[in-house]
Coordinates of C-alpha atoms and ligand atoms in Angstrom, one line a residue:
M30 CA -4.5 43.8 1.0
N31 CA -5.0 47.7 1.5
D32 CA -3.0 50.8 1.6
F33 CA -6.1 52.6 4.1
I34 CA -5.1 51.0 6.9
F35 CA -5.5 51.9 10.7
K36 CA -2.2 51.6 12.5
E37 CA -3.1 51.9 16.5
N38 CA -6.3 53.5 16.4
E39 CA -5.4 56.0 13.5
L40 CA -6.3 55.7 9.6
Y41 CA -3.1 56.2 7.4
C42 CA -3.3 56.3 3.7
E43 CA -0.1 54.1 2.8
D44 CA 2.4 56.0 4.8
I45 CA 0.6 59.2 6.0
P46 CA -2.2 59.8 8.7
V47 CA -5.1 61.0 6.7
R48 CA -6.1 63.1 9.7
E49 CA -2.5 65.0 8.9
I50 CA -3.7 65.3 5.1
A51 CA -7.0 66.6 6.5
S52 CA -5.2 69.6 8.3
K53 CA -3.3 70.8 5.6
V54 CA -6.1 70.4 2.5
G55 CA -9.4 71.2 4.8
T56 CA -12.5 69.0 4.7
P57 CA -14.3 67.2 2.5
F58 CA -12.3 65.8 0.1
Y59 CA -11.2 62.6 -1.8
L60 CA -8.3 60.9 -1.6
Y61 CA -6.6 58.1 -3.5
S62 CA -3.6 55.5 -2.7
L63 CA -1.2 55.5 -5.5
A64 CA -0.5 51.9 -4.4
T65 CA -3.9 51.0 -4.6
L66 CA -4.2 52.0 -8.1
K67 CA -1.0 49.9 -9.1
R68 CA -2.0 47.0 -7.5
H69 CA -5.5 47.1 -8.9
F70 CA -3.8 47.9 -12.2
N71 CA -1.5 44.9 -12.2
V72 CA -3.8 42.4 -11.4
F73 CA -6.7 43.6 -13.9
N74 CA -3.4 43.8 -16.3
E75 CA -1.8 40.4 -16.1
S76 CA -4.7 38.5 -15.9
S77 CA -5.7 39.9 -19.0
K78 CA -3.2 38.5 -20.6
V79 CA -4.8 35.0 -20.8
L80 CA -6.5 36.5 -23.8
N81 CA -5.1 38.9 -26.5
S82 CA -6.4 41.7 -24.8
I83 CA -6.6 45.6 -24.7
V84 CA -7.9 47.3 -21.6
C85 CA -9.8 50.6 -21.8
Y86 CA -10.2 51.8 -18.6
S87 CA -13.8 53.4 -18.2
V88 CA -13.1 56.8 -17.7
K89 CA -16.5 58.1 -16.5
A90 CA -15.4 56.3 -13.0
N91 CA -12.7 58.7 -12.1
S92 CA -11.8 61.0 -15.0
N93 CA -9.1 63.1 -12.4
I94 CA -6.0 63.7 -14.9
A95 CA -3.4 62.5 -12.5
I96 CA -5.6 59.2 -12.5
L97 CA -5.9 58.8 -16.0
N98 CA -2.2 59.9 -16.6
F99 CA -0.9 57.0 -14.4
L100 CA -3.1 54.6 -16.5
F101 CA -2.3 55.7 -20.1
K102 CA 1.3 55.9 -19.0
M103 CA 1.1 52.0 -18.4
G104 CA -0.3 51.1 -21.3
W105 CA -4.2 51.1 -21.1
G106 CA -6.5 53.1 -23.3
A107 CA -9.9 54.1 -22.6
D108 CA -13.7 54.2 -22.5
I109 CA -15.5 57.1 -23.1
V110 CA -19.0 58.3 -23.2
S111 CA -18.8 62.2 -24.1
G112 CA -16.4 64.6 -26.2
G113 CA -15.5 65.9 -22.8
E114 CA -14.1 62.4 -21.9
L115 CA -11.9 62.4 -24.8
F116 CA -10.8 66.0 -24.3
R117 CA -9.5 64.8 -20.6
A118 CA -8.4 61.5 -22.0
I119 CA -6.0 63.2 -24.4
K120 CA -4.8 65.9 -22.2
A121 CA -3.6 62.8 -20.0
G122 CA -2.2 61.6 -22.8
V123 CA -4.2 59.0 -23.9
D124 CA -2.8 57.0 -27.1
T125 CA -6.0 57.9 -29.3
K126 CA -5.9 54.1 -31.0
K127 CA -6.8 52.9 -27.7
V128 CA -10.0 55.0 -27.5
V129 CA -13.6 53.3 -27.8
Y130 CA -16.3 55.7 -27.8
S131 CA -19.3 54.3 -26.1
G132 CA -22.8 55.9 -25.0
V133 CA -26.3 56.3 -26.3
G134 CA -26.4 60.1 -27.5
K135 CA -23.1 60.7 -29.8
T136 CA -23.9 64.0 -30.8
E137 CA -22.2 65.6 -34.4
A138 CA -19.9 67.4 -32.8
E139 CA -18.5 64.9 -30.5
I140 CA -18.7 62.2 -33.4
E141 CA -16.8 64.7 -35.6
F142 CA -14.2 65.6 -32.7
A143 CA -13.5 61.7 -32.0
L144 CA -12.9 61.1 -36.0
K145 CA -10.7 64.0 -36.0
S146 CA -8.7 62.3 -33.4
D147 CA -8.9 59.3 -35.0
I148 CA -10.3 57.1 -32.3
L149 CA -10.4 53.0 -32.2
M150 CA -13.7 52.9 -32.8
F151 CA -17.7 53.7 -32.2
N152 CA -19.6 51.7 -29.9
V153 CA -22.7 52.1 -31.8
E154 CA -26.1 52.2 -29.6
S155 CA -28.3 52.4 -32.7
L156 CA -29.1 52.4 -36.5
A157 CA -29.8 55.9 -36.4
E158 CA -26.3 56.6 -34.9
V159 CA -24.3 54.4 -37.7
F160 CA -26.5 56.7 -40.2
L161 CA -25.2 59.9 -38.3
I162 CA -21.8 58.7 -37.9
D163 CA -21.8 57.5 -41.5
K164 CA -23.0 61.1 -42.7
V165 CA -20.1 63.4 -40.4
A166 CA -17.4 60.6 -41.8
G167 CA -18.8 61.4 -45.0
K168 CA -18.3 65.2 -44.6
I169 CA -14.7 65.4 -43.6
G170 CA -13.8 62.7 -45.6
K171 CA -12.9 60.0 -43.0
K172 CA -13.9 56.8 -42.5
A173 CA -15.4 55.7 -39.3
R174 CA -14.5 52.3 -37.4
I175 CA -17.7 51.0 -35.8
S176 CA -18.8 48.1 -33.6
F177 CA -22.2 47.5 -32.5
R178 CA -23.3 47.4 -28.4
I179 CA -25.4 44.5 -28.8
N180 CA -28.0 43.8 -25.5
P181 CA -27.9 40.4 -25.0
N182 CA -31.0 40.5 -22.6
V183 CA -29.0 39.0 -19.5
D184 CA -30.1 40.0 -16.1
P185 CA -26.8 41.4 -14.3
K186 CA -28.3 40.9 -11.1
T187 CA -27.3 44.4 -10.2
H188 CA -28.9 47.2 -9.0
P189 CA -31.3 48.1 -11.7
Y190 CA -29.8 51.8 -12.2
I191 CA -26.8 49.9 -13.4
S192 CA -28.1 47.5 -15.1
T193 CA -27.7 48.1 -18.9
G194 CA -28.0 44.4 -20.9
L195 CA -31.8 44.1 -20.5
K196 CA -34.6 44.8 -22.9
K197 CA -35.8 47.4 -21.2
N198 CA -32.6 49.3 -20.9
K199 CA -31.9 52.0 -23.4
F200 CA -28.7 50.9 -24.3
G201 CA -27.3 48.7 -27.6
I202 CA -29.3 47.2 -29.9
N203 CA -31.7 44.1 -29.6
I204 CA -30.0 40.8 -30.0
K205 CA -33.0 40.2 -32.7
Q206 CA -32.0 43.1 -34.6
A207 CA -28.3 42.7 -34.5
L208 CA -27.7 40.8 -38.0
V209 CA -29.9 43.1 -39.9
A210 CA -27.6 46.5 -38.1
Y211 CA -24.7 44.7 -39.4
E212 CA -26.1 44.4 -42.8
K213 CA -27.0 47.6 -43.2
A214 CA -24.1 49.4 -42.0
E215 CA -22.2 47.4 -44.4
E216 CA -23.7 49.4 -46.9
L217 CA -22.6 52.9 -45.3
S218 CA -19.6 53.9 -47.3
N219 CA -17.7 56.1 -44.7
I220 CA -18.1 53.0 -42.4
D221 CA -15.8 50.4 -41.8
I222 CA -17.5 47.5 -39.3
V223 CA -14.1 46.3 -37.0
G224 CA -16.0 45.2 -33.8
L225 CA -18.9 44.0 -31.6
D226 CA -19.4 45.1 -28.3
C227 CA -21.5 44.4 -25.3
H228 CA -21.7 45.6 -21.3
I229 CA -24.5 44.5 -19.5
G230 CA -24.0 46.8 -16.6
S231 CA -22.0 47.5 -13.3
Q232 CA -21.2 46.2 -9.9
L233 CA -21.7 42.9 -10.9
T234 CA -20.6 40.3 -8.4
E235 CA -21.4 36.7 -9.9
I236 CA -19.5 35.4 -12.7
S237 CA -22.9 33.6 -14.5
P238 CA -24.6 36.3 -16.2
F239 CA -21.0 37.4 -17.7
N240 CA -21.2 34.1 -18.7
D241 CA -24.3 34.0 -20.2
A242 CA -23.5 37.3 -22.2
V243 CA -20.6 36.1 -23.4
G244 CA -21.9 32.9 -24.8
I245 CA -25.1 34.9 -26.5
I246 CA -22.9 37.0 -28.1
N247 CA -20.0 34.3 -28.7
K248 CA -22.8 32.8 -30.8
L249 CA -23.8 35.8 -32.7
L250 CA -20.1 36.5 -33.6
L251 CA -20.3 33.0 -35.3
K252 CA -23.0 34.6 -36.9
I253 CA -21.3 38.1 -38.5
I254 CA -18.0 36.0 -39.0
A255 CA -20.2 33.8 -41.4
K256 CA -21.3 36.6 -43.2
G257 CA -18.0 37.4 -44.0
I258 CA -17.7 40.4 -41.5
N259 CA -14.3 41.1 -40.0
I260 CA -14.3 40.9 -36.2
K261 CA -11.2 42.4 -35.1
Y262 CA -12.5 43.3 -31.7
L263 CA -14.7 42.2 -29.5
D264 CA -15.7 44.5 -26.5
L265 CA -16.7 42.7 -23.6
G266 CA -17.3 46.1 -21.4
G267 CA -16.8 46.4 -18.0
G268 CA -19.0 45.8 -14.7
L269 CA -16.8 43.8 -12.8
G270 CA -18.2 44.4 -8.7
I271 CA -15.8 44.9 -5.8
T272 CA -16.4 44.7 -2.3
Y273 CA -18.3 47.6 -0.3
E274 CA -19.8 45.8 2.2
N275 CA -19.5 41.9 2.2
E276 CA -19.6 41.4 -1.6
M277 CA -17.6 38.3 -2.8
P278 CA -17.2 39.5 -6.7
P279 CA -15.0 37.3 -8.7
H280 CA -11.5 37.9 -9.2
P281 CA -10.6 39.4 -12.7
S282 CA -8.3 36.0 -13.5
T283 CA -11.5 33.7 -12.8
Y284 CA -13.6 36.3 -15.5
M285 CA -10.9 36.1 -17.9
N286 CA -10.8 32.3 -18.0
S287 CA -14.0 31.5 -18.1
I288 CA -14.1 34.0 -21.1
K289 CA -11.6 32.5 -22.9
K290 CA -13.0 29.3 -22.5
I291 CA -16.1 30.7 -24.5
L292 CA -14.4 32.5 -26.5
A293 CA -11.8 29.4 -28.0
G294 CA -13.0 29.6 -31.7
Y295 CA -12.5 34.0 -32.1
D296 CA -8.7 34.9 -32.7
G297 CA -9.4 38.5 -32.7
Q298 CA -8.1 41.0 -29.8
V299 CA -10.8 41.5 -26.7
I300 CA -11.1 44.4 -25.1
F301 CA -12.2 45.5 -21.6
E302 CA -13.3 48.4 -20.0
P303 CA -12.7 48.2 -16.4
G304 CA -13.8 51.2 -14.4
R305 CA -15.0 50.5 -10.6
L306 CA -12.8 48.0 -9.8
I307 CA -10.1 50.0 -10.5
A308 CA -11.0 53.3 -9.0
G309 CA -13.7 52.4 -6.6
N310 CA -11.5 50.9 -3.7
S311 CA -8.6 53.1 -4.6
G312 CA -9.9 55.9 -2.6
I313 CA -11.8 57.4 0.1
F314 CA -14.1 60.1 1.1
V315 CA -13.2 62.1 4.2
T316 CA -15.5 64.5 5.8
K317 CA -15.8 66.0 9.0
V318 CA -18.3 66.1 11.9
I319 CA -20.5 69.6 12.0
H320 CA -23.0 68.4 14.7
N321 CA -24.6 65.8 16.8
K322 CA -28.4 66.0 16.4
D323 CA -30.4 63.9 18.7
A324 CA -34.1 64.1 17.3
G325 CA -35.5 61.8 20.1
S326 CA -35.7 58.1 18.2
K327 CA -33.9 59.3 15.7
K328 CA -30.0 60.2 16.0
F329 CA -28.0 62.3 13.0
V330 CA -24.5 62.6 12.8
I331 CA -24.6 65.7 10.5
V332 CA -21.5 66.1 8.4
D333 CA -19.7 68.3 6.3
G334 CA -20.0 65.8 2.5
G335 CA -23.2 65.4 1.5
M336 CA -24.9 63.7 -1.7
N337 CA -23.5 66.7 -4.1
D338 CA -20.1 65.4 -3.0
L339 CA -20.8 61.9 -3.4
L340 CA -23.9 60.9 -4.9
R341 CA -24.1 57.1 -4.5
P342 CA -25.9 56.5 -1.4
A343 CA -28.7 58.9 -2.4
L344 CA -28.8 57.5 -6.2
Y345 CA -28.7 54.1 -5.6
D346 CA -29.2 53.0 -2.0
A347 CA -25.5 52.1 -2.3
Y348 CA -23.5 51.0 0.9
H349 CA -20.0 52.6 1.5
E350 CA -18.2 51.7 4.9
I351 CA -18.1 54.1 7.4
I352 CA -15.5 54.6 10.2
P353 CA -13.7 57.3 12.2
V354 CA -10.3 58.1 11.3
I355 CA -9.2 58.2 14.7
K356 CA -11.4 55.2 16.6
K357 CA -12.6 55.9 19.5
S358 CA -14.2 54.2 22.5
G359 CA -16.9 55.4 24.2
A360 CA -20.7 54.7 24.2
K361 CA -22.1 53.0 21.1
L362 CA -25.1 54.8 19.4
K363 CA -27.1 54.0 15.8
V364 CA -26.9 57.0 14.1
D365 CA -28.0 57.8 10.5
I366 CA -24.8 60.3 8.5
V367 CA -26.1 63.0 7.0
G368 CA -24.9 65.8 5.0
P369 CA -25.8 69.5 4.8
I370 CA -27.8 69.6 1.8
C371 CA -31.8 70.4 1.4
E372 CA -33.3 67.2 0.4
S373 CA -33.9 64.1 2.6
A374 CA -32.1 61.6 0.3
D375 CA -28.8 63.7 1.5
F376 CA -27.3 60.6 3.4
L377 CA -23.8 58.8 3.2
G378 CA -25.0 56.0 5.3
K379 CA -27.9 54.8 7.7
D380 CA -28.5 52.9 10.7
R381 CA -24.3 52.9 11.5
V382 CA -23.2 51.7 14.9
M383 CA -20.6 54.8 15.9
N384 CA -18.8 55.0 18.9
G385 CA -18.4 58.2 20.9
V386 CA -19.0 60.5 17.8
E387 CA -18.0 64.4 18.7
E388 CA -18.3 67.6 16.8
G389 CA -14.5 67.9 14.7
D390 CA -13.9 64.2 13.9
L391 CA -12.8 63.2 10.9
L392 CA -14.9 60.0 8.7
A393 CA -13.3 58.0 6.3
V394 CA -16.2 57.1 3.6
F395 CA -14.8 54.0 2.0
S396 CA -14.9 52.9 -1.5
A397 CA -15.0 56.0 -2.7
G398 CA -12.6 56.3 -5.7
A399 CA -15.3 55.4 -8.8
Y400 CA -18.5 57.2 -9.3
G401 CA -17.4 59.6 -6.2
F402 CA -15.7 63.0 -7.5
S403 CA -16.7 62.1 -11.1
M404 CA -20.6 62.4 -10.3
S405 CA -20.0 65.1 -8.1
S406 CA -21.9 68.6 -8.7
N407 CA -22.4 71.8 -7.2
Y408 CA -25.9 71.5 -5.7
N409 CA -26.6 73.7 -3.1
S410 CA -23.6 76.1 -4.3
R411 CA -21.3 73.9 -2.6
P412 CA -18.2 74.3 -4.4
R413 CA -16.1 70.6 -5.0
V414 CA -14.2 69.2 -3.0
A415 CA -10.2 68.8 -3.3
E416 CA -8.9 65.4 -4.5
V417 CA -5.5 64.5 -3.2
L418 CA -3.0 61.6 -4.6
V419 CA -0.8 59.8 -1.8
D420 CA 2.3 58.1 -3.1
K421 CA 3.6 56.1 0.0
D422 CA 5.2 59.2 2.5
R423 CA 4.1 61.9 0.2
F424 CA 0.9 63.5 -0.9
S425 CA -0.5 66.0 -3.8
L426 CA -3.6 67.9 -4.3
I427 CA -4.7 66.8 -7.7
R428 CA -7.3 68.9 -8.0
R429 CA -8.0 72.0 -5.9
R430 CA -10.6 72.7 -3.9
E431 CA -13.5 75.1 -5.7
T432 CA -13.7 78.8 -4.4
Y433 CA -16.9 80.6 -4.4
E434 CA -15.6 82.6 -7.1
D435 CA -15.3 79.3 -9.2
L436 CA -19.5 78.7 -8.3
I437 CA -20.0 81.8 -10.5
D438 CA -17.1 82.8 -12.9
K439 CA -19.4 81.2 -16.2
E440 CA -22.5 82.9 -15.0
I441 CA -23.4 86.1 -16.8
I442 CA -26.2 88.9 -16.0
P443 CA -27.8 90.1 -19.2
D444 CA -28.3 93.8 -19.2
Y445 CA -31.7 93.4 -20.0
A446 CA -32.2 91.3 -16.4
Ligands
PLP526 C1 -19.7 52.8 -17.1 C2 -19.1 51.7 -18.3 C3 -18.4 50.7 -17.7 C4 -17.1 50.9 -16.6 O1 -18.1 50.1 -15.6 P1 -17.6 49.6 -14.5 O2 -18.7 48.5 -13.9 O3 -17.0 51.1 -13.6 O4 -16.3 48.5 -15.1 C5 -17.6 50.4 -19.4 N1 -18.4 50.2 -20.5 C6 -19.6 51.3 -20.8 C7 -20.1 51.3 -22.1 C8 -20.2 52.0 -19.1 O5 -21.0 52.3 -19.6

């Protein structure tokens, strides 16, 4: 089921032709469907009810405040990884009692901001960090609720750049050092231990790595509880994968039910931090063909969207389906779809078969709602693109396209230059 559908030969987002939106907002742009977002929300939310759980949406997947506001209004909290994300989440109306703060390098200023915002807990990734949080909390006279992020050394079988739960990764505390970390933290006067956390990676398409990780975490949980430490929150992170090409990720309810069995003896709350699963297939990236370029053995379609707008192909060699917004007949050609950036890694798709693509045609790059705009940059001094949200037969800009002025408005020429 999808809200990006072809009617006749033309792509619609819900009830609006994508072409019509492009003619109003220009290209390139990100286009999100509220109906899809709602459906993903509902599926995950319903599935999560088999456990006593809190869902904290992973803000970094898609951090537009319109998207955040929708999810927070529906009752979800936020998983944040920076002070900037906390700021966004608060502006978008989050209940800070449902905010968990992950990440290996939280600064003093960020910790203080989070403490003053009274977030639910810090997911602490090292002993050094718990000492710093204790110090900052003491300074401002607060107690910091924390959990430790434990690295269970499980292979998530995903792309190495989005694997986080192997001992060679920088994330979390080595499981062998976990008990010592809890003991040390217990001695700190401004720290209140409330949880245990684990996030093994992203775009997982099999259930077994989750089962393995939760099994390992559950054993540790029992040991920690046996020490008399109260674990109110077991945070299992995000990571459930989506279909980009032909992946068949497990349904959230399969995942939840499987976890429920493993955690049969645990009576606290479980926290989930889904990101990609909620936003990924709720959005597409729309770009326009500038040229066809025939370089002899290789043929290129050069489009107006590049790696600065959608980094995933360049960064992870990620696959995104690319289909013309208006399907054409005509000669099939194998092409690379590339952007205008001065980097050879600047491609959106390689060796794709396209029918008669011409200058001015619109292409839809699918599954771009997560880690799309949020990873975009101004590289090559390209203004960041517009974001649009559709609801049935209406649409709104949820971020205006940047202007050239926006590119330089924070820059200063000092008088000695
Ligand atoms: C990125 C991240 C998530 C979200 O991962 P998805 O694969 O998008 O679900 C959740 N928790 C943490 C700690 C993360 O770093």
